[in-house]
Amino acid sequence: MGARESTDRYFHEAASLMGLTANMQKLLLTPERQVKVQVALEMDNGEVSTFIGFRIQHNNARGPLKGGLRYHPEVDEDEVLSLATLMTWKTALVNIPYGGAKGGIQINANDLSPAELERVTRKFTDEIHDVIGPDKDIPAPDMGTNAQVMAWIMNQYGKYHGFTPACVTGKPVELHGADGREEATGRGVGLLTVAMLEKMKEKIIGAEIVIQGFGNVGSFAAQYLHNQGATIIAVSDAFGGIKNEKGINIPALAEYVAENGTVKDYPESEPVSNEDLLVTPCTVLIPAAIGGVLTKDNASHIQAKYIVEAANNPTYPEADDIFDQRGITVLPDVLANAGGVTVSYFEWVQNRQYFSWDIDKVRDELDKKMLDAFKRTWEVATTKKVNLRLASYLLGIGRVGRATVMGGI
Ligand code: NAD
């Protein structure tokens, strides 16, 4: 099953429960625009490489389109469309005035020099600058992209349209970025993990946490949960994993990763493969890397009481069904990782006002938005007797559907 089939299945399940007609379902699922471009790059050695870049704009009924830009060799149209629809439900769920989009280039950023990465980013911006912008579509970082990439996009976009910092979010703080954007997704993941455990009358102190992925999201989630007194017992990245039942010293691990570029071979730990990491007994499993890691093949072997989807699309529907049957509570991606887009919204607001908030205000507003969305989702799940994923889709689709109808078709 492809990424798109998975997200579509969740959509149809919620839409049917809401009684949406087949025509309305088709209207809400069909993307408004799909852009596919050639990105030709002159490599440092003088050779030319050609890549494919995508920007898929799903739905702008509630405001300008918003979504990340991913550099990964496995980026394809199906996946980008699936991620764009997720953004539509996510921005609606946390109630920020945006629609949903996503972009990506089929590229391995690790194989490129910084100069090549800059050239490929500027070339891609040349190709899509007409369809993005502060009132149209605002890209942000995702896997393989970061604040530096956003700075290049802002600069290149400015060559066509003049100084426009609000055309991208997740920029460096020195260049119109927002304090607190970098940590935002991981902080939101940590905050809602604590909120969910509280609801379930579980203690955060000593709760055993396993995290796949130690990039932007995984590392900040680990840091937040470590500070709350949880015990992070296993962590991995694309190069391998580590475990220590007594708990990993997360600040020391972050320093090690800054020096070595991976968690692999971190002292005071044993190695663990990514496959074994996922089935490690724990209180909370947090997939925070790539999509499609929880499948019908490993779902029966997962030994976590709770799963918090920090990554987008980590769970296939067949696995989700197994988790339901086994009583494993899943905090879905559209809710769990919405902290990033929420602080992106705060960055956009600050850029448009030419006024900066301090970090305490950013964190307070983020926590309020996330906890409000969590509370509403929990209420819907309880009153309608559905799982948290279905509840979050019901809320998100409901808001987008109403805006679409009220705006006129
Ligand atoms: P990142 O590039 O900073 O980090 C990704 C991490 O995953 C790295 O540690 C990498 O080594 C690891 N990884 C990659 N392939 C792997 C594999 N096959 N097995 C195990 N680990 C692997 O990316 P990120 O920004 O942290 O994003 C992670 C996930 O969170 C993605 O699914 C992304 O869509 C989602 N997300 C990110 C944000 C954000 O603000 N950055 C917001 C919402 C959702």
Short mmCIF file of C-alpha atoms and ligand atoms in Angstrom, two decimals:
data_model
loop_
_atom_site.label_atom_id
_atom_site.label_comp_id
_atom_site.label_asym_id
_atom_site.label_seq_id
_atom_site.Cartn_x
_atom_site.Cartn_y
_atom_site.Cartn_z
CA MET A 1 0.00 0.00 0.00
CA GLY A 2 1.38 3.43 -0.97
CA ALA A 3 1.53 6.46 1.32
CA ARG A 4 -1.40 8.07 -0.46
CA GLU A 5 -3.61 5.02 -0.19
CA SER A 6 -2.97 5.01 3.57
CA THR A 7 -3.92 8.65 4.17
CA ASP A 8 -6.88 8.34 1.78
CA ARG A 9 -8.18 5.36 3.74
CA TYR A 10 -8.09 7.35 6.98
CA PHE A 11 -9.86 10.20 5.18
CA HIS A 12 -12.64 8.00 3.75
CA GLU A 13 -13.22 6.33 7.13
CA ALA A 14 -13.76 9.73 8.79
CA ALA A 15 -15.68 11.23 5.86
CA SER A 16 -18.09 8.26 5.77
CA LEU A 17 -18.70 8.57 9.50
CA MET A 18 -19.51 12.26 8.91
CA GLY A 19 -21.94 11.33 6.14
CA LEU A 20 -20.08 13.29 3.41
CA THR A 21 -21.32 12.44 -0.08
CA ALA A 22 -19.00 10.75 -2.58
CA ASN A 23 -18.82 14.01 -4.57
CA MET A 24 -17.86 16.03 -1.51
CA GLN A 25 -15.21 13.43 -0.59
CA LYS A 26 -13.79 13.69 -4.11
CA LEU A 27 -13.75 17.49 -3.92
CA LEU A 28 -11.91 17.47 -0.58
CA LEU A 29 -9.35 14.87 -1.64
CA THR A 30 -8.46 16.18 -5.09
CA PRO A 31 -5.39 18.46 -5.01
CA GLU A 32 -5.82 21.96 -6.41
CA ARG A 33 -2.49 22.00 -8.22
CA GLN A 34 0.39 19.57 -8.81
CA VAL A 35 3.67 21.01 -10.02
CA LYS A 36 6.43 18.68 -11.23
CA VAL A 37 9.65 20.26 -12.46
CA GLN A 38 13.05 19.35 -13.79
CA VAL A 39 15.88 20.49 -11.50
CA ALA A 40 19.16 20.40 -13.42
CA LEU A 41 22.28 20.85 -11.32
CA GLU A 42 25.87 21.47 -12.32
CA MET A 43 27.89 19.38 -9.87
CA ASP A 44 31.19 20.62 -8.41
CA ASN A 45 33.07 18.33 -10.83
CA GLY A 46 31.40 19.99 -13.84
CA GLU A 47 29.01 17.13 -14.63
CA VAL A 48 25.27 17.77 -14.90
CA SER A 49 22.78 15.85 -12.75
CA THR A 50 19.04 16.06 -13.29
CA PHE A 51 16.52 15.64 -10.49
CA ILE A 52 12.72 15.81 -10.24
CA GLY A 53 11.11 18.33 -7.90
CA PHE A 54 7.49 18.48 -6.74
CA ARG A 55 5.17 21.01 -5.13
CA ILE A 56 1.68 19.74 -4.53
CA GLN A 57 -0.98 22.17 -3.33
CA HIS A 58 -3.85 20.27 -1.87
CA ASN A 59 -6.48 22.63 -0.41
CA ASN A 60 -6.53 26.36 0.40
CA ALA A 61 -10.10 26.74 1.63
CA ARG A 62 -8.90 27.98 5.06
CA GLY A 63 -5.97 30.16 3.95
CA PRO A 64 -2.64 30.11 2.06
CA LEU A 65 -1.09 26.71 1.47
CA LYS A 66 1.53 25.53 3.95
CA GLY A 67 3.85 22.56 4.06
CA GLY A 68 7.41 21.31 4.22
CA LEU A 69 9.99 20.70 1.55
CA ARG A 70 11.71 17.32 1.68
CA TYR A 71 15.06 16.30 0.13
CA HIS A 72 15.17 12.51 0.10
CA PRO A 73 15.98 9.89 -2.56
CA GLU A 74 12.57 8.21 -2.05
CA VAL A 75 10.46 11.35 -2.61
CA ASP A 76 7.73 10.63 -5.18
CA GLU A 77 4.49 12.17 -6.33
CA ASP A 78 2.31 9.73 -4.43
CA GLU A 79 4.13 10.43 -1.16
CA VAL A 80 4.16 14.21 -1.63
CA LEU A 81 0.42 14.22 -2.33
CA SER A 82 -0.24 12.11 0.73
CA LEU A 83 1.84 14.51 2.87
CA ALA A 84 0.08 17.54 1.34
CA THR A 85 -3.34 16.18 2.35
CA LEU A 86 -2.03 15.50 5.86
CA MET A 87 -1.02 19.17 6.07
CA THR A 88 -4.58 20.25 5.19
CA TRP A 89 -6.08 18.22 8.06
CA LYS A 90 -3.24 19.19 10.41
CA THR A 91 -3.49 22.98 9.94
CA ALA A 92 -7.26 22.69 10.39
CA LEU A 93 -6.92 20.53 13.49
CA VAL A 94 -4.65 23.04 15.29
CA ASN A 95 -6.85 25.79 13.88
CA ILE A 96 -4.29 27.97 12.12
CA PRO A 97 -5.40 29.87 8.98
CA TYR A 98 -3.72 27.74 6.35
CA GLY A 99 -4.37 25.01 3.84
CA GLY A 100 -2.05 22.12 3.02
CA ALA A 101 0.81 21.59 0.58
CA LYS A 102 4.07 19.67 0.38
CA GLY A 103 7.14 19.61 -1.81
CA GLY A 104 10.24 17.61 -2.36
CA ILE A 105 13.18 16.76 -4.54
CA GLN A 106 14.33 13.20 -5.25
CA ILE A 107 17.82 13.76 -3.96
CA ASN A 108 20.17 12.57 -1.23
CA ALA A 109 21.24 15.79 0.48
CA ASN A 110 24.11 13.92 2.20
CA ASP A 111 25.70 13.23 -1.20
CA LEU A 112 25.85 16.92 -2.15
CA SER A 113 28.40 19.55 -1.17
CA PRO A 114 27.01 22.72 0.49
CA ALA A 115 27.57 24.58 -2.81
CA GLU A 116 25.63 21.91 -4.75
CA LEU A 117 22.83 21.99 -2.19
CA GLU A 118 22.60 25.76 -2.55
CA ARG A 119 22.52 25.56 -6.36
CA VAL A 120 19.83 22.86 -6.41
CA THR A 121 17.71 24.88 -3.95
CA ARG A 122 18.02 28.10 -5.98
CA LYS A 123 17.20 26.21 -9.21
CA PHE A 124 14.11 24.65 -7.65
CA THR A 125 13.03 28.11 -6.40
CA ASP A 126 13.46 29.47 -9.94
CA GLU A 127 11.06 26.78 -11.13
CA ILE A 128 8.33 27.29 -8.51
CA HIS A 129 8.61 30.96 -7.39
CA ASP A 130 5.43 31.91 -9.24
CA VAL A 131 3.27 29.46 -7.34
CA ILE A 132 4.65 30.15 -3.83
CA GLY A 133 4.60 33.31 -1.71
CA PRO A 134 3.27 34.64 1.64
CA ASP A 135 -0.35 34.73 0.48
CA LYS A 136 -0.12 31.67 -1.80
CA ASP A 137 2.02 28.84 -0.45
CA ILE A 138 4.70 28.98 2.25
CA PRO A 139 7.31 26.16 2.30
CA ALA A 140 9.16 25.10 5.48
CA PRO A 141 11.88 22.56 6.42
CA ASP A 142 11.23 18.83 6.42
CA MET A 143 13.50 15.78 6.13
CA GLY A 144 16.79 16.68 4.49
CA THR A 145 16.17 20.45 4.54
CA ASN A 146 16.92 23.00 7.26
CA ALA A 147 17.06 26.71 8.11
CA GLN A 148 19.93 27.28 5.67
CA VAL A 149 17.87 25.86 2.79
CA MET A 150 14.99 28.18 3.75
CA ALA A 151 17.40 31.16 3.76
CA TRP A 152 18.46 30.33 0.18
CA ILE A 153 14.80 30.07 -0.91
CA MET A 154 13.98 33.43 0.70
CA ASN A 155 16.97 35.04 -1.03
CA GLN A 156 16.20 33.55 -4.44
CA TYR A 157 12.48 34.35 -4.16
CA GLY A 158 13.47 37.95 -3.27
CA LYS A 159 15.32 38.29 -6.60
CA TYR A 160 11.96 37.95 -8.38
CA HIS A 161 9.55 39.51 -5.88
CA GLY A 162 11.60 41.81 -3.60
CA PHE A 163 12.20 41.43 0.13
CA THR A 164 9.60 38.93 1.35
CA PRO A 165 10.69 37.07 4.51
CA ALA A 166 7.19 35.55 4.96
CA CYS A 167 7.58 33.49 1.76
CA VAL A 168 9.15 30.63 3.78
CA THR A 169 9.28 29.69 7.46
CA GLY A 170 11.87 27.81 9.49
CA LYS A 171 14.50 30.39 8.50
CA PRO A 172 17.62 31.04 10.61
CA VAL A 173 16.85 33.22 13.64
CA GLU A 174 19.46 35.71 12.35
CA LEU A 175 17.50 36.02 9.10
CA HIS A 176 13.87 36.64 10.10
CA GLY A 177 13.36 33.18 11.58
CA ALA A 178 11.46 32.70 14.85
CA ASP A 179 13.02 31.79 18.15
CA GLY A 180 11.65 28.39 19.09
CA ARG A 181 10.88 27.17 15.52
CA GLU A 182 13.73 24.65 15.48
CA GLU A 183 12.61 22.93 18.69
CA ALA A 184 8.87 23.33 18.02
CA THR A 185 7.94 19.95 16.53
CA GLY A 186 9.94 17.99 19.11
CA ARG A 187 8.58 20.14 21.93
CA GLY A 188 5.00 19.53 20.74
CA VAL A 189 5.66 15.78 20.54
CA GLY A 190 7.04 15.80 24.10
CA LEU A 191 4.25 18.01 25.44
CA LEU A 192 1.47 15.81 24.05
CA THR A 193 3.24 12.61 25.14
CA VAL A 194 3.12 13.96 28.69
CA ALA A 195 -0.53 15.09 28.25
CA MET A 196 -1.54 11.65 26.94
CA LEU A 197 0.21 9.79 29.76
CA GLU A 198 -1.53 12.07 32.27
CA LYS A 199 -4.93 11.25 30.73
CA MET A 200 -4.08 7.56 30.95
CA LYS A 201 -3.00 8.01 34.61
CA GLU A 202 0.56 6.95 33.79
CA LYS A 203 3.59 8.61 35.35
CA ILE A 204 6.02 10.47 33.10
CA ILE A 205 8.82 10.08 35.67
CA GLY A 206 10.52 6.85 34.75
CA ALA A 207 8.32 6.17 31.69
CA GLU A 208 10.47 4.23 29.20
CA ILE A 209 10.74 5.89 25.80
CA VAL A 210 12.12 4.54 22.51
CA ILE A 211 12.75 6.99 19.65
CA GLN A 212 13.49 6.17 16.02
CA GLY A 213 15.27 9.14 14.38
CA PHE A 214 17.52 11.64 16.14
CA GLY A 215 17.27 14.55 13.71
CA ASN A 216 15.40 17.76 14.33
CA VAL A 217 12.20 16.21 15.69
CA GLY A 218 13.61 13.14 17.47
CA SER A 219 16.39 15.01 19.27
CA PHE A 220 14.17 17.82 20.62
CA ALA A 221 11.45 15.35 21.65
CA ALA A 222 14.11 13.30 23.46
CA GLN A 223 15.42 16.41 25.19
CA TYR A 224 11.94 17.53 26.31
CA LEU A 225 10.99 14.11 27.67
CA HIS A 226 14.38 13.68 29.37
CA ASN A 227 13.83 17.05 31.12
CA GLN A 228 10.38 15.85 32.26
CA GLY A 229 11.95 12.83 33.97
CA ALA A 230 11.26 10.12 31.37
CA THR A 231 13.92 7.48 30.70
CA ILE A 232 14.99 7.33 27.06
CA ILE A 233 16.10 3.71 26.68
CA ALA A 234 16.82 3.46 22.93
CA VAL A 235 17.46 5.84 20.04
CA SER A 236 18.41 5.32 16.41
CA ASP A 237 19.14 7.10 13.15
CA ALA A 238 19.79 6.10 9.53
CA PHE A 239 23.21 4.68 10.50
CA GLY A 240 22.10 2.46 13.41
CA GLY A 241 20.78 2.51 16.95
CA ILE A 242 21.82 2.39 20.61
CA LYS A 243 20.12 1.19 23.78
CA ASN A 244 20.67 1.39 27.52
CA GLU A 245 17.96 0.07 29.83
CA LYS A 246 19.13 2.39 32.62
CA GLY A 247 18.55 5.41 30.41
CA ILE A 248 20.58 7.39 27.89
CA ASN A 249 22.05 10.74 28.93
CA ILE A 250 20.35 12.81 26.19
CA PRO A 251 22.36 16.07 26.52
CA ALA A 252 25.59 14.02 26.30
CA LEU A 253 24.20 12.10 23.30
CA ALA A 254 23.28 15.38 21.55
CA GLU A 255 26.90 16.57 21.98
CA TYR A 256 28.16 13.23 20.64
CA VAL A 257 25.88 13.51 17.58
CA ALA A 258 27.02 17.10 16.95
CA GLU A 259 30.62 15.79 16.76
CA ASN A 260 30.07 12.44 15.02
CA GLY A 261 26.95 12.96 12.90
CA THR A 262 25.27 9.82 14.25
CA VAL A 263 24.14 8.13 17.48
CA LYS A 264 25.98 4.96 16.41
CA ASP A 265 28.77 3.74 18.73
CA TYR A 266 27.81 6.19 21.49
CA PRO A 267 29.66 5.01 24.64
CA GLU A 268 27.69 3.58 27.61
CA SER A 269 25.23 1.84 25.29
CA GLU A 270 24.73 -1.34 23.31
CA PRO A 271 24.07 -1.37 19.57
CA VAL A 272 20.54 -2.13 18.33
CA SER A 273 19.25 -2.38 14.76
CA ASN A 274 16.36 -0.18 13.62
CA GLU A 275 14.16 -3.31 13.28
CA ASP A 276 14.89 -4.44 16.85
CA LEU A 277 14.55 -0.92 18.22
CA LEU A 278 10.92 -0.78 17.07
CA VAL A 279 10.02 -3.95 18.99
CA THR A 280 11.84 -2.98 22.21
CA PRO A 281 9.51 -3.22 25.26
CA CYS A 282 8.73 0.32 26.43
CA THR A 283 5.99 2.67 27.61
CA VAL A 284 6.05 4.94 24.54
CA LEU A 285 7.45 4.28 21.07
CA ILE A 286 8.11 7.45 19.05
CA PRO A 287 8.81 6.96 15.34
CA ALA A 288 10.50 10.27 14.38
CA ALA A 289 12.23 9.42 11.08
CA ILE A 290 10.68 8.15 7.86
CA GLY A 291 7.17 7.00 6.95
CA GLY A 292 5.89 3.42 6.67
CA VAL A 293 7.94 1.85 9.49
CA LEU A 294 5.01 0.27 11.38
CA THR A 295 3.61 -2.43 9.13
CA LYS A 296 1.35 -5.48 9.27
CA ASP A 297 4.55 -7.55 9.65
CA ASN A 298 5.91 -5.87 12.77
CA ALA A 299 2.69 -4.52 14.37
CA SER A 300 2.02 -7.73 16.34
CA HIS A 301 5.55 -7.62 17.75
CA ILE A 302 5.50 -4.01 18.96
CA GLN A 303 5.82 -4.03 22.77
CA ALA A 304 4.91 -0.40 23.49
CA LYS A 305 1.77 0.65 25.41
CA TYR A 306 1.56 3.90 23.42
CA ILE A 307 2.79 5.12 20.04
CA VAL A 308 3.35 8.82 19.38
CA GLU A 309 3.72 9.53 15.66
CA ALA A 310 6.35 12.26 15.46
CA ALA A 311 7.12 11.31 11.84
CA ASN A 312 4.53 11.75 9.13
CA ASN A 313 2.77 8.58 8.00
CA PRO A 314 4.81 6.09 10.06
CA THR A 315 1.89 3.62 10.42
CA TYR A 316 0.21 1.63 7.67
CA PRO A 317 -3.55 1.21 8.12
CA GLU A 318 -3.19 -2.58 8.57
CA ALA A 319 -0.80 -1.92 11.46
CA ASP A 320 -3.16 0.70 12.86
CA ASP A 321 -5.95 -1.92 12.93
CA ILE A 322 -3.67 -4.32 14.80
CA PHE A 323 -2.78 -1.61 17.35
CA ASP A 324 -6.51 -0.94 17.87
CA GLN A 325 -7.18 -4.64 18.45
CA ARG A 326 -4.23 -4.90 20.84
CA GLY A 327 -5.31 -1.81 22.83
CA ILE A 328 -2.19 0.20 21.92
CA THR A 329 -3.11 3.91 21.90
CA VAL A 330 -1.74 5.81 18.89
CA LEU A 331 -1.34 9.60 19.05
CA PRO A 332 -1.55 10.37 15.30
CA ASP A 333 0.90 12.42 13.23
CA VAL A 334 -1.63 15.15 12.33
CA LEU A 335 -1.83 16.01 16.01
CA ALA A 336 1.50 14.87 17.50
CA ASN A 337 3.82 16.69 15.09
CA ALA A 338 1.70 19.82 14.52
CA GLY A 339 4.03 21.93 16.71
CA GLY A 340 6.30 22.72 13.76
CA VAL A 341 3.62 24.19 11.53
CA THR A 342 2.15 26.04 14.50
CA VAL A 343 5.40 27.92 15.22
CA SER A 344 5.87 28.37 11.45
CA TYR A 345 2.57 30.24 11.61
CA PHE A 346 3.93 32.38 14.47
CA GLU A 347 7.04 33.10 12.35
CA TRP A 348 4.88 34.17 9.39
CA VAL A 349 2.80 36.43 11.67
CA GLN A 350 5.98 38.05 13.07
CA ASN A 351 7.45 38.51 9.56
CA ARG A 352 4.30 40.25 8.40
CA GLN A 353 4.29 42.53 11.45
CA TYR A 354 8.08 43.14 11.39
CA PHE A 355 7.98 42.41 15.11
CA SER A 356 9.67 39.56 17.02
CA TRP A 357 8.23 37.63 19.92
CA ASP A 358 10.50 36.33 22.69
CA ILE A 359 10.96 32.62 23.23
CA ASP A 360 8.67 32.49 26.28
CA LYS A 361 5.77 33.90 24.25
CA VAL A 362 6.43 31.43 21.42
CA ARG A 363 6.47 28.47 23.84
CA ASP A 364 3.35 29.66 25.71
CA GLU A 365 1.35 30.14 22.51
CA LEU A 366 2.57 26.82 21.09
CA ASP A 367 1.66 24.93 24.25
CA LYS A 368 -1.81 26.54 24.28
CA LYS A 369 -2.53 25.62 20.63
CA MET A 370 -1.26 22.05 21.01
CA LEU A 371 -3.06 21.35 24.29
CA ASP A 372 -6.29 22.84 22.95
CA ALA A 373 -6.16 20.58 19.86
CA PHE A 374 -5.31 17.60 22.09
CA LYS A 375 -8.23 18.34 24.45
CA ARG A 376 -10.74 18.63 21.59
CA THR A 377 -9.45 15.47 19.91
CA TRP A 378 -9.67 13.56 23.17
CA GLU A 379 -13.26 14.77 23.71
CA VAL A 380 -14.32 13.70 20.19
CA ALA A 381 -12.62 10.31 20.62
CA THR A 382 -14.43 9.79 23.92
CA THR A 383 -17.88 10.98 22.84
CA LYS A 384 -17.84 9.26 19.44
CA LYS A 385 -16.02 6.17 20.75
CA VAL A 386 -13.37 6.31 18.02
CA ASN A 387 -9.58 6.23 18.17
CA LEU A 388 -7.51 9.42 18.31
CA ARG A 389 -6.62 9.30 14.59
CA LEU A 390 -10.24 9.12 13.51
CA ALA A 391 -11.16 11.86 16.00
CA SER A 392 -8.45 14.18 14.66
CA TYR A 393 -9.54 13.55 11.06
CA LEU A 394 -13.17 14.23 12.02
CA LEU A 395 -12.17 17.60 13.47
CA GLY A 396 -9.80 18.54 10.63
CA ILE A 397 -12.04 17.44 7.76
CA GLY A 398 -15.05 19.08 9.42
CA ARG A 399 -13.33 22.48 9.49
CA VAL A 400 -12.01 22.20 5.92
CA GLY A 401 -15.38 20.97 4.62
CA ARG A 402 -17.28 23.83 6.25
CA ALA A 403 -14.79 26.44 4.94
CA THR A 404 -15.00 24.95 1.43
CA VAL A 405 -18.79 25.13 1.39
CA MET A 406 -18.99 28.61 3.00
CA GLY A 407 -16.37 30.01 0.61
CA GLY A 408 -18.37 28.78 -2.37
CA ILE A 409 -17.31 26.13 -4.84
P1 NAD B 1 15.75 15.18 9.93
O1 NAD B 1 16.27 15.03 8.56
O2 NAD B 1 16.22 16.31 10.79
O3 NAD B 1 16.00 13.84 10.79
C1 NAD B 1 15.60 12.58 10.34
C2 NAD B 1 16.22 11.52 11.26
O4 NAD B 1 15.77 10.26 10.83
C3 NAD B 1 17.75 11.49 11.18
O5 NAD B 1 18.26 11.15 12.47
C4 NAD B 1 18.01 10.36 10.20
O6 NAD B 1 19.28 9.77 10.36
C5 NAD B 1 16.89 9.41 10.60
N1 NAD B 1 16.57 8.44 9.56
C6 NAD B 1 16.47 8.64 8.21
N2 NAD B 1 16.21 7.48 7.58
C7 NAD B 1 16.13 6.54 8.56
C8 NAD B 1 15.88 5.15 8.56
N3 NAD B 1 15.68 4.48 7.41
N4 NAD B 1 15.85 4.50 9.76
C9 NAD B 1 16.07 5.17 10.92
N5 NAD B 1 16.32 6.48 10.98
C10 NAD B 1 16.35 7.15 9.82
O7 NAD B 1 14.15 15.21 9.77
P2 NAD B 1 13.08 15.76 10.79
O8 NAD B 1 12.79 17.18 10.43
O9 NAD B 1 13.48 15.41 12.18
O10 NAD B 1 11.79 14.93 10.35
C11 NAD B 1 11.53 13.63 10.85
C12 NAD B 1 10.08 13.26 10.59
O11 NAD B 1 9.25 14.23 11.23
C13 NAD B 1 9.67 13.27 9.13
O12 NAD B 1 8.72 12.26 8.93
C14 NAD B 1 9.01 14.62 8.94
O13 NAD B 1 8.07 14.63 7.89
C15 NAD B 1 8.34 14.78 10.28
N6 NAD B 1 8.05 16.17 10.63
C16 NAD B 1 9.04 17.10 10.74
C17 NAD B 1 8.72 18.39 11.11
C18 NAD B 1 9.77 19.43 11.32
O14 NAD B 1 9.44 20.53 11.81
N7 NAD B 1 11.03 19.18 11.05
C19 NAD B 1 7.38 18.75 11.32
C20 NAD B 1 6.39 17.77 11.21
C21 NAD B 1 6.74 16.48 10.86
#
